[in-house]
Tab-separated table of C-alpha atoms in Angstrom:
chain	number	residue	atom	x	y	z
A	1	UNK	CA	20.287	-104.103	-13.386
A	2	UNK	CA	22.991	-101.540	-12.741
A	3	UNK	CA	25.375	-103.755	-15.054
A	4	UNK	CA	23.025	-103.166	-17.681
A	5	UNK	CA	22.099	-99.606	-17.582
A	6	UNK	CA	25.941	-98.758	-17.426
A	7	UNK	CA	26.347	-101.027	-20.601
A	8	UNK	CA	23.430	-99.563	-22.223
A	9	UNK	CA	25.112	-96.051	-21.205
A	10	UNK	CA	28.272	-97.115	-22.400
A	11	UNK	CA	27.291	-98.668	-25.849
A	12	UNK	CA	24.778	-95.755	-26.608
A	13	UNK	CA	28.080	-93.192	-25.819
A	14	UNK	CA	30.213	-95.365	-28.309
A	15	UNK	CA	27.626	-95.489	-30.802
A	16	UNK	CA	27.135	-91.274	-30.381
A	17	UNK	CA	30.891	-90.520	-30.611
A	18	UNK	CA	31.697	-89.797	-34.404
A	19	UNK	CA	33.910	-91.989	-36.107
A	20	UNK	CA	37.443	-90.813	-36.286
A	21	UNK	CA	38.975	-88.905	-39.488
A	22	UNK	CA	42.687	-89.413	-40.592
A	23	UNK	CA	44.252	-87.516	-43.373
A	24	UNK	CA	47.916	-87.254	-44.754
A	25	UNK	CA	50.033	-85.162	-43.118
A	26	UNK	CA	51.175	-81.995	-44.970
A	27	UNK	CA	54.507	-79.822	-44.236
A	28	UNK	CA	54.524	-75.956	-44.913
A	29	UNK	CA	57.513	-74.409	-44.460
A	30	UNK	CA	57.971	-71.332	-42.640
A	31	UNK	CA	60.764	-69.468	-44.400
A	32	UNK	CA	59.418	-67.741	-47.294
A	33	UNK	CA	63.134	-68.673	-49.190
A	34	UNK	CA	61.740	-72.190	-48.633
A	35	UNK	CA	58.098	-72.057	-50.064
A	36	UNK	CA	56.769	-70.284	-47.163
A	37	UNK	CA	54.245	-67.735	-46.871
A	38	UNK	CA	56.227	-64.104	-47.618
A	39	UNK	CA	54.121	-62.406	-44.619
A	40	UNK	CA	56.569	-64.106	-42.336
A	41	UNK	CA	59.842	-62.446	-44.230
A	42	UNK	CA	59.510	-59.721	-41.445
A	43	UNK	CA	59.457	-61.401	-38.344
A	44	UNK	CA	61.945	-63.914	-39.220
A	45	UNK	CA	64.187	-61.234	-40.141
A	46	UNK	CA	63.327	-59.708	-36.810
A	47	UNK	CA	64.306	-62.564	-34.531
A	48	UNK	CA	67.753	-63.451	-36.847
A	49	UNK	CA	68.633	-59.851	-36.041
A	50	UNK	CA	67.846	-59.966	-32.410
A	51	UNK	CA	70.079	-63.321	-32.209
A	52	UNK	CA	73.210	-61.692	-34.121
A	53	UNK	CA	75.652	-61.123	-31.676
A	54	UNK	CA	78.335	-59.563	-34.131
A	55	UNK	CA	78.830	-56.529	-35.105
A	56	UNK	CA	80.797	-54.411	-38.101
A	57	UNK	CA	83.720	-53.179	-35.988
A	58	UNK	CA	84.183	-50.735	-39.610
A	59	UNK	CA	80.960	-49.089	-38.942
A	60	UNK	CA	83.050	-47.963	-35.256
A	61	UNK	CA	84.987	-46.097	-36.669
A	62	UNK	CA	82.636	-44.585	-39.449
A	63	UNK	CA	80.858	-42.735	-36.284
A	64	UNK	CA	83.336	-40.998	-34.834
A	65	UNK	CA	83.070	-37.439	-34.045
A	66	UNK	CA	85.699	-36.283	-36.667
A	67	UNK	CA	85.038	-38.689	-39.485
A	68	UNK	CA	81.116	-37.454	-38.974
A	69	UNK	CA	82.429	-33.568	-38.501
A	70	UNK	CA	84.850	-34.101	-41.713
A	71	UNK	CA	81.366	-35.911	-43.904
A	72	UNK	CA	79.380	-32.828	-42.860
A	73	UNK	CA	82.221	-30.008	-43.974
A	74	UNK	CA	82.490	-32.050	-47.431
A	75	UNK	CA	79.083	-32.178	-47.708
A	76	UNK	CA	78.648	-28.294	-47.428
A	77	UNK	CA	81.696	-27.257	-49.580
A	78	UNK	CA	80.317	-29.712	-52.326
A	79	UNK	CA	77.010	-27.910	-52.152
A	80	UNK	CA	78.623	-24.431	-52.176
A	81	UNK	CA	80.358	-25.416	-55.016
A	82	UNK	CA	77.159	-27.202	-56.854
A	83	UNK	CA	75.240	-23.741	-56.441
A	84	UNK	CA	78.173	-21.243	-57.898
A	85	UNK	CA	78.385	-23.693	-60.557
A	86	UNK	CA	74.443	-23.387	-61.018
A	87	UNK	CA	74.320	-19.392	-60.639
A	88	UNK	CA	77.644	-19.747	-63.420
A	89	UNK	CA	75.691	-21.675	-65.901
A	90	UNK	CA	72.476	-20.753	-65.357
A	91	UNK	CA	72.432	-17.785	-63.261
A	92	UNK	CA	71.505	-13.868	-64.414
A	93	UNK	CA	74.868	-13.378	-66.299
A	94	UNK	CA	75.091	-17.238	-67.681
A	95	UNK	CA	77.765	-17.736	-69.777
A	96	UNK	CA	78.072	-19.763	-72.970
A	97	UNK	CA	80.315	-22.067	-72.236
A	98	UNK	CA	82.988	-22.554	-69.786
A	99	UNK	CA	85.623	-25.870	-68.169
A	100	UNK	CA	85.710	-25.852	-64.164
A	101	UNK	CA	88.032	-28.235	-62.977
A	102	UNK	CA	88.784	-29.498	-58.822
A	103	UNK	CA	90.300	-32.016	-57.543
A	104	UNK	CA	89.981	-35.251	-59.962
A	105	UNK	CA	86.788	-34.082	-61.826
A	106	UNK	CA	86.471	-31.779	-64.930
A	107	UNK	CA	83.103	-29.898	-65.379
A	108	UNK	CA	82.624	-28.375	-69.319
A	109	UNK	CA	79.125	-27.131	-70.092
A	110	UNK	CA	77.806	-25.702	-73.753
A	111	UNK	CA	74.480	-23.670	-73.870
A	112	UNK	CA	72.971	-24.246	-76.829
A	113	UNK	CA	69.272	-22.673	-78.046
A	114	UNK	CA	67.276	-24.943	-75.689
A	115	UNK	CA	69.343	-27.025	-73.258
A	116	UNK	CA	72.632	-26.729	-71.600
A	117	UNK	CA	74.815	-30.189	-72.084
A	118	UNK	CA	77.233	-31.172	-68.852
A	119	UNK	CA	79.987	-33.444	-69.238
A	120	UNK	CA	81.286	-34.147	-66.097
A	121	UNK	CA	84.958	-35.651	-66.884
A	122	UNK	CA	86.272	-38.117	-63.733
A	123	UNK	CA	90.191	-37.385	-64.437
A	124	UNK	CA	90.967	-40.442	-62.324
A	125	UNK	CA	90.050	-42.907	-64.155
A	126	UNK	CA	88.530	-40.914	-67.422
A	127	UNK	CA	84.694	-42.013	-67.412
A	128	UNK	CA	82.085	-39.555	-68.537
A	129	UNK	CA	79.179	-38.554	-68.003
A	130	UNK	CA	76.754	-36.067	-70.260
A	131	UNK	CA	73.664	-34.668	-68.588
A	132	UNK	CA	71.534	-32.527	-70.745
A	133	UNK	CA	69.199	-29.395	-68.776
A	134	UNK	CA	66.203	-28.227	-70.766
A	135	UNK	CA	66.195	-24.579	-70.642
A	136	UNK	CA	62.607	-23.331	-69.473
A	137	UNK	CA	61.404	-20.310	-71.215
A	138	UNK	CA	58.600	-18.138	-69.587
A	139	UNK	CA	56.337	-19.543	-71.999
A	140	UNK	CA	57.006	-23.379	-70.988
A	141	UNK	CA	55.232	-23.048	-68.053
């Protein structure tokens, strides 16, 4: 009697248990340069640069206290430069026209009735560049 309840048990669990579902098997890449989804760009990126063990040994030397102080005293000379340039052309006693030259570059400006045209000369290796400045009028604004 116990044989049969346990087989009863047993066929009635066999008959409750779904019947099992196959289906193809489908690879998705991970690496978004492969197909894979873009959100993942970030963290792969992440983990590459956590792995690399090399280094620039240029970007050393870059850092160093006097290449850093020499960037910084280039960087304000070029900007006191830039602004007597600016107060020169456009300043309270503008001039006309006028040629400033330093180092390897050659600055000419012409005012004319409603812009000032800049051609900035690269002695060098003689490329050119024109930038035209609209000149604002109290009544442009």
């Amino acid at each position: 009697m116990t044989r049969l309840i346990i087989s009863a048990a047993v066929a009635g669990a066999f008959f409750a248990i779904p019947p099992a579902r196959a289906s193809d098997i489908v690879y998705t890449p991970i690496n978004p340069s492969f197909g894979g989804s873009p959100f993942n760009s970030a963290h792969l990126l992440g983990i590459a640069s956590a792995q690399n063990k090399y280094k620039d040994p240029a970007s050393d030397s870059k850092n160093s206290p006097a290449d850093q102080f020499v960037r910084t005293l280039q960087s304000r000379l070029l900007s006191s430069l830039s602004t007597q340039i600016t107060n020169l052309i456009f300043g309270e006693n503008a001039k006309d026209s006028g040629l400033i030259k330093f180092g390897d570059q050659e600055i000419s400006f012409v005012r004319g009735l409603d812009s000032v045209t800049l051609t900035i000369t690269n002695l060098s290796d003689g490329s050119v560049t024109e930038i035209v400045v609209p000149l604002l009028t109290g009544g442009d604004f």
